[in-house]
Amino acid sequence: KKCQNKYLYAVNELLQNPVYHALLSGDRHLSFGTEQVKYFDEQVSPFVGFEESNTNGFAELYETLPVGRRILYATTNTITPPTGWQLQHEIKGFQFVFKKGKDIEEDFSKVIPLNDTHIDQMMNLASVTRPGPFGKRTIDFGHYYGIFKGEILVAMTGQRLHIENLTEISAVCTLPGFTGKGYAYRLLQHQVKLILQQGQHPFLHVRGDNERAIEIYKRIGFTISRPMHFYFLKK
């Protein structure tokens, strides 16, 4: 039990500041910046990260990034727009961690791996459904899968932040007109199974007002870990 408590404490610490820890560990190959402040290429993700105790984080990013650069900062705290940065949007949401769901018995024969040839369709699906920031190189995070109807991509999920032994499920979206058919549920179960098979533990983030998604996540076996605030800022 002591080992389990120690593990849960470590997981809790990592997920307190998920972006920074991802940039330091599993997504290090995609990171730029210094030891103190780190960020992704904007076409991969607008996310930036630094230690919560680093009171100069935004000032250091300001010196590093070009004028007009948009960033996304995730925190459990509320912040006021830092000097030099314009607040464009704030989203209140939740972080969910997978606990234990039902045995996965879905048929995944229609779940297709996505690659660079699908980027235009992925971008279109993300622009219509707005699951979160999605750029031309977001697929570089890896493990994107979709469901097609004919030649049309109607639903997808992927992975985003990779923090040591934790993997975030992201870009969960279904084209309008194709909701209610269980596509998102199937893709989510597929990601959970894949992540667990990789010896990783799934987590995800969701908008606080997305009641439909929250219900699905809970049904699969995710529970709320903590509230999160997402700040979209522009230099």
mmCIF file of N, CA and C in Angstrom, residues 127-218:
data_model
loop_
_atom_site.group_PDB
_atom_site.id
_atom_site.type_symbol
_atom_site.label_atom_id
_atom_site.label_comp_id
_atom_site.label_asym_id
_atom_site.label_seq_id
_atom_site.Cartn_x
_atom_site.Cartn_y
_atom_site.Cartn_z
ATOM 1 N N SER A 127 -11.422 21.716 -37.271
ATOM 2 C CA SER A 127 -11.940 23.085 -37.416
ATOM 3 C C SER A 127 -13.454 23.124 -37.240
ATOM 4 N N VAL A 128 -14.132 22.049 -37.626
ATOM 5 C CA VAL A 128 -15.592 21.988 -37.503
ATOM 6 C C VAL A 128 -16.009 21.686 -36.064
ATOM 7 N N THR A 129 -15.272 20.789 -35.410
ATOM 8 C CA THR A 129 -15.687 20.307 -34.084
ATOM 9 C C THR A 129 -14.968 20.999 -32.935
ATOM 10 N N ARG A 130 -13.833 21.616 -33.199
ATOM 11 C CA ARG A 130 -13.064 22.403 -32.226
ATOM 12 C C ARG A 130 -12.779 21.640 -30.923
ATOM 13 N N PRO A 131 -12.051 20.519 -31.024
ATOM 14 C CA PRO A 131 -11.714 19.768 -29.814
ATOM 15 C C PRO A 131 -10.579 20.396 -29.014
ATOM 16 N N GLY A 132 -9.957 21.431 -29.590
ATOM 17 C CA GLY A 132 -8.781 22.056 -28.990
ATOM 18 C C GLY A 132 -7.830 22.436 -30.108
ATOM 19 N N PRO A 133 -6.736 23.100 -29.794
ATOM 20 C CA PRO A 133 -5.797 23.529 -30.834
ATOM 21 C C PRO A 133 -5.319 22.345 -31.673
ATOM 22 N N PHE A 134 -5.344 22.517 -32.986
ATOM 23 C CA PHE A 134 -4.923 21.441 -33.880
ATOM 24 C C PHE A 134 -4.228 22.055 -35.085
ATOM 25 N N GLY A 135 -2.936 21.749 -35.235
ATOM 26 C CA GLY A 135 -2.144 22.294 -36.324
ATOM 27 C C GLY A 135 -1.730 21.233 -37.324
ATOM 28 N N LYS A 136 -1.003 21.667 -38.345
ATOM 29 C CA LYS A 136 -0.594 20.746 -39.406
ATOM 30 C C LYS A 136 0.376 19.676 -38.919
ATOM 31 N N ARG A 137 1.031 19.920 -37.781
ATOM 32 C CA ARG A 137 1.980 18.934 -37.277
ATOM 33 C C ARG A 137 1.560 18.341 -35.931
ATOM 34 N N THR A 138 0.295 18.559 -35.554
ATOM 35 C CA THR A 138 -0.188 17.956 -34.308
ATOM 36 C C THR A 138 -0.089 16.433 -34.373
ATOM 37 N N ILE A 139 -0.180 15.888 -35.568
ATOM 38 C CA ILE A 139 -0.073 14.442 -35.756
ATOM 39 C C ILE A 139 1.288 13.906 -35.289
ATOM 40 N N ASP A 140 2.278 14.806 -35.150
ATOM 41 C CA ASP A 140 3.616 14.385 -34.686
ATOM 42 C C ASP A 140 3.581 13.819 -33.264
ATOM 43 N N PHE A 141 2.528 14.130 -32.509
ATOM 44 C CA PHE A 141 2.387 13.531 -31.174
ATOM 45 C C PHE A 141 2.180 12.018 -31.272
ATOM 46 N N GLY A 142 1.629 11.581 -32.407
ATOM 47 C CA GLY A 142 1.531 10.151 -32.682
ATOM 48 C C GLY A 142 0.226 9.492 -32.271
ATOM 49 N N HIS A 143 0.044 8.300 -32.819
ATOM 50 C CA HIS A 143 -1.072 7.415 -32.454
ATOM 51 C C HIS A 143 -2.437 8.034 -32.713
ATOM 52 N N TYR A 144 -2.604 8.596 -33.912
ATOM 53 C CA TYR A 144 -3.907 9.102 -34.322
ATOM 54 C C TYR A 144 -4.657 8.026 -35.088
ATOM 55 N N TYR A 145 -5.923 7.894 -34.741
ATOM 56 C CA TYR A 145 -6.776 6.887 -35.384
ATOM 57 C C TYR A 145 -8.113 7.515 -35.730
ATOM 58 N N GLY A 146 -8.758 6.989 -36.772
ATOM 59 C CA GLY A 146 -10.040 7.533 -37.179
ATOM 60 C C GLY A 146 -10.993 6.475 -37.682
ATOM 61 N N ILE A 147 -12.226 6.910 -37.891
ATOM 62 C CA ILE A 147 -13.261 6.076 -38.504
ATOM 63 C C ILE A 147 -13.751 6.813 -39.744
ATOM 64 N N PHE A 148 -13.837 6.098 -40.851
ATOM 65 C CA PHE A 148 -14.249 6.675 -42.128
ATOM 66 C C PHE A 148 -15.623 6.158 -42.539
ATOM 67 N N LYS A 149 -16.355 7.013 -43.236
ATOM 68 C CA LYS A 149 -17.544 6.595 -43.957
ATOM 69 C C LYS A 149 -17.252 6.870 -45.424
ATOM 70 N N GLY A 150 -17.009 5.810 -46.155
ATOM 71 C CA GLY A 150 -16.520 5.986 -47.515
ATOM 72 C C GLY A 150 -15.133 6.600 -47.460
ATOM 73 N N GLU A 151 -14.960 7.726 -48.107
ATOM 74 C CA GLU A 151 -13.669 8.419 -48.108
ATOM 75 C C GLU A 151 -13.599 9.526 -47.051
ATOM 76 N N ILE A 152 -14.689 9.712 -46.327
ATOM 77 C CA ILE A 152 -14.773 10.846 -45.395
ATOM 78 C C ILE A 152 -14.385 10.429 -43.981
ATOM 79 N N LEU A 153 -13.454 11.190 -43.388
ATOM 80 C CA LEU A 153 -13.081 10.985 -41.988
ATOM 81 C C LEU A 153 -14.185 11.576 -41.111
ATOM 82 N N VAL A 154 -14.880 10.733 -40.353
ATOM 83 C CA VAL A 154 -16.025 11.225 -39.574
ATOM 84 C C VAL A 154 -15.748 11.294 -38.076
ATOM 85 N N ALA A 155 -14.687 10.651 -37.617
ATOM 86 C CA ALA A 155 -14.349 10.705 -36.185
ATOM 87 C C ALA A 155 -12.882 10.380 -36.004
ATOM 88 N N MET A 156 -12.263 10.928 -34.960
ATOM 89 C CA MET A 156 -10.853 10.612 -34.689
ATOM 90 C C MET A 156 -10.531 10.836 -33.225
ATOM 91 N N THR A 157 -9.445 10.240 -32.809
ATOM 92 C CA THR A 157 -8.803 10.522 -31.520
ATOM 93 C C THR A 157 -7.303 10.408 -31.740
ATOM 94 N N GLY A 158 -6.553 10.962 -30.806
ATOM 95 C CA GLY A 158 -5.099 10.828 -30.877
ATOM 96 C C GLY A 158 -4.507 10.959 -29.491
ATOM 97 N N GLN A 159 -3.203 11.044 -29.465
ATOM 98 C CA GLN A 159 -2.493 11.271 -28.207
ATOM 99 C C GLN A 159 -1.816 12.636 -28.282
ATOM 100 N N ARG A 160 -1.559 13.208 -27.119
ATOM 101 C CA ARG A 160 -0.892 14.514 -27.096
ATOM 102 C C ARG A 160 0.239 14.485 -26.084
ATOM 103 N N LEU A 161 0.003 14.863 -24.862
ATOM 104 C CA LEU A 161 1.089 14.945 -23.886
ATOM 105 C C LEU A 161 1.502 13.557 -23.403
ATOM 106 N N HIS A 162 2.825 13.345 -23.385
ATOM 107 C CA HIS A 162 3.388 12.089 -22.876
ATOM 108 C C HIS A 162 4.312 12.435 -21.708
ATOM 109 N N ILE A 163 3.902 12.026 -20.508
ATOM 110 C CA ILE A 163 4.627 12.402 -19.290
ATOM 111 C C ILE A 163 5.107 11.138 -18.597
ATOM 112 N N GLU A 164 6.363 10.792 -18.822
ATOM 113 C CA GLU A 164 6.912 9.582 -18.215
ATOM 114 C C GLU A 164 5.988 8.400 -18.503
ATOM 115 N N ASN A 165 5.259 7.876 -17.505
ATOM 116 C CA ASN A 165 4.387 6.726 -17.775
ATOM 117 C C ASN A 165 2.911 7.119 -17.900
ATOM 118 N N LEU A 166 2.660 8.376 -18.266
ATOM 119 C CA LEU A 166 1.300 8.882 -18.442
ATOM 120 C C LEU A 166 1.124 9.369 -19.875
ATOM 121 N N THR A 167 -0.023 9.038 -20.475
ATOM 122 C CA THR A 167 -0.300 9.445 -21.852
ATOM 123 C C THR A 167 -1.678 10.081 -21.942
ATOM 124 N N GLU A 168 -1.715 11.267 -22.574
ATOM 125 C CA GLU A 168 -2.971 11.996 -22.713
ATOM 126 C C GLU A 168 -3.693 11.620 -24.000
ATOM 127 N N ILE A 169 -4.972 11.336 -23.891
ATOM 128 C CA ILE A 169 -5.833 11.165 -25.060
ATOM 129 C C ILE A 169 -6.346 12.540 -25.462
ATOM 130 N N SER A 170 -6.333 12.828 -26.758
ATOM 131 C CA SER A 170 -6.683 14.168 -27.202
ATOM 132 C C SER A 170 -7.425 14.116 -28.537
ATOM 133 N N ALA A 171 -7.902 15.295 -28.977
ATOM 134 C CA ALA A 171 -8.571 15.460 -30.277
ATOM 135 C C ALA A 171 -9.697 14.450 -30.479
ATOM 136 N N VAL A 172 -10.529 14.317 -29.452
ATOM 137 C CA VAL A 172 -11.685 13.421 -29.547
ATOM 138 C C VAL A 172 -12.794 14.191 -30.257
ATOM 139 N N CYS A 173 -13.129 13.810 -31.473
ATOM 140 C CA CYS A 173 -14.143 14.578 -32.196
ATOM 141 C C CYS A 173 -14.875 13.723 -33.230
ATOM 142 N N THR A 174 -16.122 14.113 -33.466
ATOM 143 C CA THR A 174 -16.984 13.431 -34.428
ATOM 144 C C THR A 174 -17.673 14.474 -35.295
ATOM 145 N N LEU A 175 -17.692 14.247 -36.573
ATOM 146 C CA LEU A 175 -18.311 15.166 -37.525
ATOM 147 C C LEU A 175 -19.811 15.286 -37.244
ATOM 148 N N PRO A 176 -20.352 16.520 -37.223
ATOM 149 C CA PRO A 176 -21.793 16.681 -37.033
ATOM 150 C C PRO A 176 -22.564 15.840 -38.049
ATOM 151 N N GLY A 177 -23.620 15.219 -37.594
ATOM 152 C CA GLY A 177 -24.381 14.326 -38.468
ATOM 153 C C GLY A 177 -24.011 12.872 -38.265
ATOM 154 N N PHE A 178 -22.882 12.655 -37.579
ATOM 155 C CA PHE A 178 -22.425 11.288 -37.320
ATOM 156 C C PHE A 178 -22.291 11.010 -35.822
ATOM 157 N N THR A 179 -22.779 11.948 -34.993
ATOM 158 C CA THR A 179 -22.735 11.738 -33.544
ATOM 159 C C THR A 179 -23.836 10.762 -33.134
ATOM 160 N N GLY A 180 -23.694 10.210 -31.933
ATOM 161 C CA GLY A 180 -24.712 9.300 -31.428
ATOM 162 C C GLY A 180 -24.610 7.889 -31.968
ATOM 163 N N LYS A 181 -23.550 7.613 -32.722
ATOM 164 C CA LYS A 181 -23.365 6.274 -33.301
ATOM 165 C C LYS A 181 -22.296 5.458 -32.567
ATOM 166 N N GLY A 182 -21.752 6.051 -31.491
ATOM 167 C CA GLY A 182 -20.764 5.328 -30.699
ATOM 168 C C GLY A 182 -19.342 5.400 -31.225
ATOM 169 N N TYR A 183 -19.095 6.280 -32.209
ATOM 170 C CA TYR A 183 -17.746 6.361 -32.788
ATOM 171 C C TYR A 183 -16.719 6.862 -31.782
ATOM 172 N N ALA A 184 -17.053 7.949 -31.066
ATOM 173 C CA ALA A 184 -16.122 8.505 -30.083
ATOM 174 C C ALA A 184 -15.855 7.499 -28.970
ATOM 175 N N TYR A 185 -16.903 6.822 -28.532
ATOM 176 C CA TYR A 185 -16.766 5.809 -27.479
ATOM 177 C C TYR A 185 -15.817 4.703 -27.918
ATOM 178 N N ARG A 186 -15.985 4.252 -29.162
ATOM 179 C CA ARG A 186 -15.136 3.177 -29.680
ATOM 180 C C ARG A 186 -13.680 3.640 -29.807
ATOM 181 N N LEU A 187 -13.490 4.838 -30.330
ATOM 182 C CA LEU A 187 -12.129 5.355 -30.489
ATOM 183 C C LEU A 187 -11.455 5.584 -29.141
ATOM 184 N N LEU A 188 -12.217 6.056 -28.170
ATOM 185 C CA LEU A 188 -11.674 6.255 -26.826
ATOM 186 C C LEU A 188 -11.266 4.928 -26.202
ATOM 187 N N GLN A 189 -12.112 3.922 -26.330
ATOM 188 C CA GLN A 189 -11.767 2.606 -25.793
ATOM 189 C C GLN A 189 -10.525 2.052 -26.478
ATOM 190 N N HIS A 190 -10.430 2.298 -27.780
ATOM 191 C CA HIS A 190 -9.253 1.855 -28.526
ATOM 192 C C HIS A 190 -7.991 2.516 -27.983
ATOM 193 N N GLN A 191 -8.059 3.828 -27.722
ATOM 194 C CA GLN A 191 -6.896 4.538 -27.180
ATOM 195 C C GLN A 191 -6.535 4.030 -25.785
ATOM 196 N N VAL A 192 -7.547 3.830 -24.938
ATOM 197 C CA VAL A 192 -7.286 3.317 -23.589
ATOM 198 C C VAL A 192 -6.581 1.970 -23.664
ATOM 199 N N LYS A 193 -7.082 1.084 -24.519
ATOM 200 C CA LYS A 193 -6.482 -0.249 -24.660
ATOM 201 C C LYS A 193 -5.049 -0.145 -25.164
ATOM 202 N N LEU A 194 -4.835 0.709 -26.167
ATOM 203 C CA LEU A 194 -3.505 0.903 -26.738
ATOM 204 C C LEU A 194 -2.524 1.439 -25.695
ATOM 205 N N ILE A 195 -2.957 2.448 -24.947
ATOM 206 C CA ILE A 195 -2.094 3.075 -23.940
ATOM 207 C C ILE A 195 -1.735 2.087 -22.834
ATOM 208 N N LEU A 196 -2.717 1.342 -22.368
ATOM 209 C CA LEU A 196 -2.456 0.337 -21.318
ATOM 210 C C LEU A 196 -1.513 -0.745 -21.825
ATOM 211 N N GLN A 197 -1.674 -1.141 -23.083
ATOM 212 C CA GLN A 197 -0.786 -2.156 -23.670
ATOM 213 C C GLN A 197 0.651 -1.649 -23.779
ATOM 214 N N GLN A 198 0.805 -0.339 -23.887
ATOM 215 C CA GLN A 198 2.137 0.267 -23.973
ATOM 216 C C GLN A 198 2.757 0.460 -22.585
ATOM 217 N N GLY A 199 2.042 0.001 -21.539
ATOM 218 C CA GLY A 199 2.546 0.147 -20.179
ATOM 219 C C GLY A 199 2.401 1.558 -19.652
ATOM 220 N N GLN A 200 1.498 2.332 -20.269
ATOM 221 C CA GLN A 200 1.254 3.712 -19.875
ATOM 222 C C GLN A 200 -0.104 3.820 -19.179
ATOM 223 N N HIS A 201 -0.374 5.009 -18.622
ATOM 224 C CA HIS A 201 -1.647 5.231 -17.935
ATOM 225 C C HIS A 201 -2.360 6.413 -18.593
ATOM 226 N N PRO A 202 -3.644 6.244 -19.002
ATOM 227 C CA PRO A 202 -4.348 7.297 -19.727
ATOM 228 C C PRO A 202 -4.867 8.437 -18.830
ATOM 229 N N PHE A 203 -4.818 9.635 -19.388
ATOM 230 C CA PHE A 203 -5.495 10.789 -18.789
ATOM 231 C C PHE A 203 -5.966 11.681 -19.928
ATOM 232 N N LEU A 204 -6.750 12.691 -19.624
ATOM 233 C CA LEU A 204 -7.228 13.604 -20.657
ATOM 234 C C LEU A 204 -7.733 14.894 -20.030
ATOM 235 N N HIS A 205 -7.993 15.877 -20.889
ATOM 236 C CA HIS A 205 -8.558 17.156 -20.448
ATOM 237 C C HIS A 205 -9.835 17.423 -21.224
ATOM 238 N N VAL A 206 -10.766 18.139 -20.598
ATOM 239 C CA VAL A 206 -12.052 18.410 -21.237
ATOM 240 C C VAL A 206 -12.567 19.763 -20.774
ATOM 241 N N ARG A 207 -13.294 20.429 -21.666
ATOM 242 C CA ARG A 207 -13.953 21.680 -21.293
ATOM 243 C C ARG A 207 -14.986 21.401 -20.209
ATOM 244 N N GLY A 208 -15.110 22.303 -19.265
ATOM 245 C CA GLY A 208 -16.048 22.109 -18.170
ATOM 246 C C GLY A 208 -17.500 22.067 -18.603
ATOM 247 N N ASP A 209 -17.814 22.701 -19.762
ATOM 248 C CA ASP A 209 -19.210 22.740 -20.219
ATOM 249 C C ASP A 209 -19.544 21.645 -21.222
ATOM 250 N N ASN A 210 -18.597 20.748 -21.481
ATOM 251 C CA ASN A 210 -18.831 19.683 -22.466
ATOM 252 C C ASN A 210 -19.432 18.458 -21.760
ATOM 253 N N GLU A 211 -20.696 18.592 -21.413
ATOM 254 C CA GLU A 211 -21.352 17.559 -20.606
ATOM 255 C C GLU A 211 -21.433 16.214 -21.323
ATOM 256 N N ARG A 212 -21.627 16.251 -22.608
ATOM 257 C CA ARG A 212 -21.723 15.004 -23.390
ATOM 258 C C ARG A 212 -20.419 14.209 -23.305
ATOM 259 N N ALA A 213 -19.290 14.906 -23.495
ATOM 260 C CA ALA A 213 -17.991 14.233 -23.438
ATOM 261 C C ALA A 213 -17.710 13.736 -22.023
ATOM 262 N N ILE A 214 -18.021 14.555 -21.025
ATOM 263 C CA ILE A 214 -17.769 14.172 -19.630
ATOM 264 C C ILE A 214 -18.510 12.886 -19.284
ATOM 265 N N GLU A 215 -19.751 12.772 -19.759
ATOM 266 C CA GLU A 215 -20.548 11.571 -19.490
ATOM 267 C C GLU A 215 -19.896 10.332 -20.114
ATOM 268 N N ILE A 216 -19.387 10.493 -21.338
ATOM 269 C CA ILE A 216 -18.725 9.370 -22.021
ATOM 270 C C ILE A 216 -17.451 8.971 -21.278
ATOM 271 N N TYR A 217 -16.661 9.977 -20.864
ATOM 272 C CA TYR A 217 -15.402 9.677 -20.165
ATOM 273 C C TYR A 217 -15.665 8.916 -18.862
ATOM 274 N N LYS A 218 -16.680 9.352 -18.132
ATOM 275 C CA LYS A 218 -17.012 8.677 -16.878
ATOM 276 C C LYS A 218 -17.480 7.248 -17.138
#
